[in-house]
Amino acid sequence: MDIKSYIRDVPDFPKKGIVFKDITPLLKEPKAFRHVIQLLGDRYKNHKLDAVVAMESRGFIFGGALATHLGISFIPVRKPGKLPWKTICETYELEYGTDTLEIHEDSIGRGANVLVLDDVLATGGTAAATIRLVERAGGKVTEACFLMHLTFLNGQQKLKSTPFYSIIQY
Ligand code: AMP
């Protein structure tokens, strides 16, 4: 299946110069969405994972489906002030300014094997901050996984030694 044919390029969204990779055509087509989850399920079924950690908000869509498919935990990483319990937070640099992500401090069992999952690896700041959150919460990141990798932004450099995988590359 040609997954790229279900990704819509939206130029100048959310701001000028960004080509937004819109996943809604893929989510609308059940065969394509299921194909992605099955592909990831096949890849990770023997990885002895305990949890999928995914970032707000598009990561939740794939992360929830994959965690259920694999029969393992789903753990959300969210923007500040959204999680109701005690949190650990990580702040990371953006092109202009900073951003912060949070995880519940008791969400990950000590030594748990975790898959970090998001829709897009762009500059890598979001994924790198999430990896740090998982490690500070006591988990081990087995791999960071993305539906799409925007290779020209070199985000993989920020992941340092964490193995990463993407289904499609641009
Ligand atoms: P980054 O921290 O730069 O790797 O950005 C990753 C986050 O921003 C992911 O959660 C993506 O959902 C989102 N993102 C970045 N660039 C794009 C893009 N071109 N199209 C869609 N989402 C993007």
mmCIF file of C-alpha atoms and ligand atoms in Angstrom:
data_model
loop_
_atom_site.group_PDB
_atom_site.id
_atom_site.type_symbol
_atom_site.label_atom_id
_atom_site.label_comp_id
_atom_site.label_asym_id
_atom_site.label_seq_id
_atom_site.Cartn_x
_atom_site.Cartn_y
_atom_site.Cartn_z
ATOM 1 C CA MET A 1 0.000 0.000 0.000
ATOM 2 C CA ASP A 2 1.265 3.476 -0.887
ATOM 3 C CA ILE A 3 0.927 5.222 2.485
ATOM 4 C CA LYS A 4 2.265 8.496 1.072
ATOM 5 C CA SER A 5 -0.824 8.757 -1.126
ATOM 6 C CA TYR A 6 -2.891 9.211 2.075
ATOM 7 C CA ILE A 7 -0.764 12.096 3.399
ATOM 8 C CA ARG A 8 -1.861 15.537 2.252
ATOM 9 C CA ASP A 9 0.682 18.351 1.962
ATOM 10 C CA VAL A 10 -0.744 21.651 3.194
ATOM 11 C CA PRO A 11 1.608 24.536 2.314
ATOM 12 C CA ASP A 12 2.002 27.482 4.700
ATOM 13 C CA PHE A 13 0.231 25.814 7.657
ATOM 14 C CA PRO A 14 0.298 26.659 10.542
ATOM 15 C CA LYS A 15 2.622 29.417 9.308
ATOM 16 C CA LYS A 16 4.314 30.574 6.134
ATOM 17 C CA GLY A 17 7.090 28.297 4.866
ATOM 18 C CA ILE A 18 5.905 25.115 6.665
ATOM 19 C CA VAL A 19 4.510 22.259 4.575
ATOM 20 C CA PHE A 20 2.167 20.533 7.002
ATOM 21 C CA LYS A 21 1.856 16.757 6.653
ATOM 22 C CA ASP A 22 -1.868 16.184 7.132
ATOM 23 C CA ILE A 23 -2.739 12.653 8.306
ATOM 24 C CA THR A 24 -6.524 13.080 8.225
ATOM 25 C CA PRO A 25 -6.906 11.413 4.756
ATOM 26 C CA LEU A 26 -5.093 8.360 6.174
ATOM 27 C CA LEU A 27 -7.274 8.282 9.309
ATOM 28 C CA LYS A 28 -10.382 8.551 7.140
ATOM 29 C CA GLU A 29 -9.479 5.437 5.144
ATOM 30 C CA PRO A 30 -9.869 2.407 7.462
ATOM 31 C CA LYS A 31 -7.685 0.151 5.288
ATOM 32 C CA ALA A 32 -4.808 2.647 5.375
ATOM 33 C CA PHE A 33 -5.048 3.329 9.134
ATOM 34 C CA ARG A 34 -5.231 -0.393 9.876
ATOM 35 C CA HIS A 35 -2.308 -1.052 7.529
ATOM 36 C CA VAL A 36 -0.123 1.382 9.522
ATOM 37 C CA ILE A 37 -1.081 -0.170 12.873
ATOM 38 C CA GLN A 38 -0.538 -3.697 11.553
ATOM 39 C CA LEU A 39 2.845 -2.764 10.116
ATOM 40 C CA LEU A 40 3.951 -1.303 13.452
ATOM 41 C CA GLY A 41 2.380 -4.208 15.338
ATOM 42 C CA ASP A 42 4.420 -6.680 13.256
ATOM 43 C CA ARG A 43 7.586 -4.670 13.814
ATOM 44 C CA TYR A 44 7.193 -4.393 17.594
ATOM 45 C CA LYS A 45 5.401 -7.610 18.626
ATOM 46 C CA ASN A 46 8.689 -9.317 19.601
ATOM 47 C CA HIS A 47 10.354 -6.276 21.183
ATOM 48 C CA LYS A 48 9.112 -7.168 24.701
ATOM 49 C CA LEU A 49 7.645 -3.684 25.113
ATOM 50 C CA ASP A 50 5.743 -2.685 28.246
ATOM 51 C CA ALA A 51 4.311 0.612 27.013
ATOM 52 C CA VAL A 52 3.816 3.034 24.159
ATOM 53 C CA VAL A 53 4.500 6.651 25.113
ATOM 54 C CA ALA A 54 3.057 9.158 22.657
ATOM 55 C CA MET A 55 2.954 12.920 22.406
ATOM 56 C CA GLU A 56 -0.084 15.140 22.263
ATOM 57 C CA SER A 57 -1.954 15.203 20.071
ATOM 58 C CA ARG A 58 -1.510 13.305 16.810
ATOM 59 C CA GLY A 59 0.817 10.818 18.482
ATOM 60 C CA PHE A 60 -2.159 9.775 20.644
ATOM 61 C CA ILE A 61 -4.077 8.558 17.606
ATOM 62 C CA PHE A 62 -1.424 6.066 16.511
ATOM 63 C CA GLY A 63 -0.125 5.400 20.016
ATOM 64 C CA GLY A 64 -3.507 4.409 21.437
ATOM 65 C CA ALA A 65 -4.277 2.128 18.517
ATOM 66 C CA LEU A 66 -0.834 0.474 18.604
ATOM 67 C CA ALA A 67 -0.858 -0.041 22.398
ATOM 68 C CA THR A 68 -4.236 -1.776 22.158
ATOM 69 C CA HIS A 69 -3.038 -3.850 19.196
ATOM 70 C CA LEU A 70 0.038 -4.997 21.160
ATOM 71 C CA GLY A 71 -1.859 -5.421 24.441
ATOM 72 C CA ILE A 72 0.459 -3.038 26.352
ATOM 73 C CA SER A 73 0.087 0.252 28.255
ATOM 74 C CA PHE A 74 -0.519 3.609 26.653
ATOM 75 C CA ILE A 75 1.095 6.593 28.401
ATOM 76 C CA PRO A 76 0.404 10.178 27.304
ATOM 77 C CA VAL A 77 2.928 13.027 27.149
ATOM 78 C CA ARG A 78 1.154 16.367 27.188
ATOM 79 C CA LYS A 79 1.568 20.126 27.040
ATOM 80 C CA PRO A 80 1.928 21.843 30.457
ATOM 81 C CA GLY A 81 -1.061 21.985 32.776
ATOM 82 C CA LYS A 82 -3.077 19.237 31.065
ATOM 83 C CA LEU A 83 -2.147 16.184 33.146
ATOM 84 C CA PRO A 84 -4.033 16.088 36.455
ATOM 85 C CA TRP A 85 -1.560 14.157 38.657
ATOM 86 C CA LYS A 86 2.046 14.951 39.722
ATOM 87 C CA THR A 87 4.264 15.447 36.686
ATOM 88 C CA ILE A 88 7.859 15.525 35.511
ATOM 89 C CA CYS A 89 8.500 18.216 32.911
ATOM 90 C CA GLU A 90 11.102 18.895 30.242
ATOM 91 C CA THR A 91 11.645 22.183 28.449
ATOM 92 C CA TYR A 92 13.267 22.238 25.015
ATOM 93 C CA GLU A 93 14.389 24.843 22.498
ATOM 94 C CA LEU A 94 12.301 25.818 19.488
ATOM 95 C CA GLU A 95 13.410 28.016 16.596
ATOM 96 C CA TYR A 96 11.928 30.945 18.534
ATOM 97 C CA GLY A 97 11.506 30.355 22.264
ATOM 98 C CA THR A 98 10.911 27.149 24.190
ATOM 99 C CA ASP A 99 8.261 24.504 24.719
ATOM 100 C CA THR A 100 7.533 22.164 27.620
ATOM 101 C CA LEU A 101 6.163 18.610 27.833
ATOM 102 C CA GLU A 102 4.980 16.647 30.865
ATOM 103 C CA ILE A 103 4.457 13.043 31.914
ATOM 104 C CA HIS A 104 2.871 11.634 35.079
ATOM 105 C CA GLU A 105 5.684 10.825 37.494
ATOM 106 C CA ASP A 106 4.202 7.399 38.369
ATOM 107 C CA SER A 107 3.273 6.419 34.814
ATOM 108 C CA ILE A 108 6.244 4.195 33.980
ATOM 109 C CA GLY A 109 7.411 1.174 35.952
ATOM 110 C CA ARG A 110 11.132 1.131 36.832
ATOM 111 C CA GLY A 111 13.066 -0.451 33.963
ATOM 112 C CA ALA A 112 9.993 -0.668 31.705
ATOM 113 C CA ASN A 113 10.721 -1.019 27.994
ATOM 114 C CA VAL A 114 9.074 1.839 26.173
ATOM 115 C CA LEU A 115 8.360 2.719 22.558
ATOM 116 C CA VAL A 116 8.157 6.476 21.911
ATOM 117 C CA LEU A 117 5.761 7.182 19.047
ATOM 118 C CA ASP A 118 4.747 10.299 17.118
ATOM 119 C CA ASP A 119 3.389 11.126 13.680
ATOM 120 C CA VAL A 120 6.288 13.305 12.466
ATOM 121 C CA LEU A 121 10.007 13.558 13.293
ATOM 122 C CA ALA A 122 10.865 17.115 12.240
ATOM 123 C CA THR A 123 13.615 18.983 14.170
ATOM 124 C CA GLY A 124 13.610 16.275 16.842
ATOM 125 C CA GLY A 125 13.064 18.529 19.881
ATOM 126 C CA THR A 126 9.734 16.956 20.813
ATOM 127 C CA ALA A 127 11.024 13.396 20.584
ATOM 128 C CA ALA A 128 14.263 14.191 22.435
ATOM 129 C CA ALA A 129 12.315 15.810 25.296
ATOM 130 C CA THR A 130 9.978 12.806 25.438
ATOM 131 C CA ILE A 131 12.928 10.401 25.604
ATOM 132 C CA ARG A 132 14.333 12.409 28.536
ATOM 133 C CA LEU A 133 10.933 12.303 30.277
ATOM 134 C CA VAL A 134 10.732 8.509 29.899
ATOM 135 C CA GLU A 135 14.252 8.077 31.280
ATOM 136 C CA ARG A 136 13.630 10.421 34.212
ATOM 137 C CA ALA A 137 10.414 8.504 34.972
ATOM 138 C CA GLY A 138 12.444 5.284 35.190
ATOM 139 C CA GLY A 139 11.830 3.733 31.761
ATOM 140 C CA LYS A 140 14.128 2.601 28.944
ATOM 141 C CA VAL A 141 13.408 3.748 25.404
ATOM 142 C CA THR A 142 13.719 0.715 23.138
ATOM 143 C CA GLU A 143 13.095 2.770 19.995
ATOM 144 C CA ALA A 144 11.584 6.066 18.834
ATOM 145 C CA CYS A 145 9.094 5.497 16.018
ATOM 146 C CA PHE A 146 7.492 7.911 13.582
ATOM 147 C CA LEU A 147 5.020 7.617 10.781
ATOM 148 C CA MET A 148 7.011 10.244 8.845
ATOM 149 C CA HIS A 149 10.609 11.472 8.987
ATOM 150 C CA LEU A 150 11.406 14.869 7.459
ATOM 151 C CA THR A 151 15.021 13.883 6.808
ATOM 152 C CA PHE A 152 16.130 17.341 5.596
ATOM 153 C CA LEU A 153 15.636 18.716 9.159
ATOM 154 C CA ASN A 154 18.162 16.246 10.670
ATOM 155 C CA GLY A 155 16.022 15.628 13.760
ATOM 156 C CA GLN A 156 17.642 12.224 14.209
ATOM 157 C CA GLN A 157 20.763 14.004 15.550
ATOM 158 C CA LYS A 158 18.807 15.119 18.627
ATOM 159 C CA LEU A 159 17.844 11.511 19.394
ATOM 160 C CA LYS A 160 21.549 10.779 20.019
ATOM 161 C CA SER A 161 22.004 7.039 20.648
ATOM 162 C CA THR A 162 18.287 6.128 20.791
ATOM 163 C CA PRO A 163 17.425 3.823 17.871
ATOM 164 C CA PHE A 164 14.727 5.265 15.631
ATOM 165 C CA TYR A 165 12.473 4.050 12.854
ATOM 166 C CA SER A 166 10.105 5.733 10.403
ATOM 167 C CA ILE A 167 7.614 4.207 7.993
ATOM 168 C CA ILE A 168 7.995 6.910 5.351
ATOM 169 C CA GLN A 169 10.636 9.516 4.625
ATOM 170 C CA TYR A 170 10.582 12.858 2.838
HETATM 171 P P1 AMP B 1 9.883 18.533 16.075
HETATM 172 O O1 AMP B 1 9.957 18.735 17.569
HETATM 173 O O2 AMP B 1 10.385 19.696 15.293
HETATM 174 O O3 AMP B 1 10.503 17.215 15.649
HETATM 175 O O4 AMP B 1 8.350 18.496 15.713
HETATM 176 C C1 AMP B 1 7.632 17.370 15.925
HETATM 177 C C2 AMP B 1 6.203 17.676 16.289
HETATM 178 O O5 AMP B 1 5.654 18.728 15.503
HETATM 179 C C3 AMP B 1 5.375 16.452 16.036
HETATM 180 O O6 AMP B 1 4.563 16.236 17.159
HETATM 181 C C4 AMP B 1 4.595 16.755 14.783
HETATM 182 O O7 AMP B 1 3.269 16.386 14.958
HETATM 183 C C5 AMP B 1 4.713 18.252 14.566
HETATM 184 N N1 AMP B 1 5.213 18.624 13.236
HETATM 185 C C6 AMP B 1 6.411 19.185 12.945
HETATM 186 N N2 AMP B 1 6.534 19.453 11.649
HETATM 187 C C7 AMP B 1 5.401 19.013 11.072
HETATM 188 C C8 AMP B 1 4.928 18.994 9.720
HETATM 189 N N3 AMP B 1 5.630 19.469 8.688
HETATM 190 N N4 AMP B 1 3.703 18.458 9.490
HETATM 191 C C9 AMP B 1 2.965 17.963 10.520
HETATM 192 N N5 AMP B 1 3.358 17.971 11.788
HETATM 193 C C10 AMP B 1 4.551 18.489 12.075
#
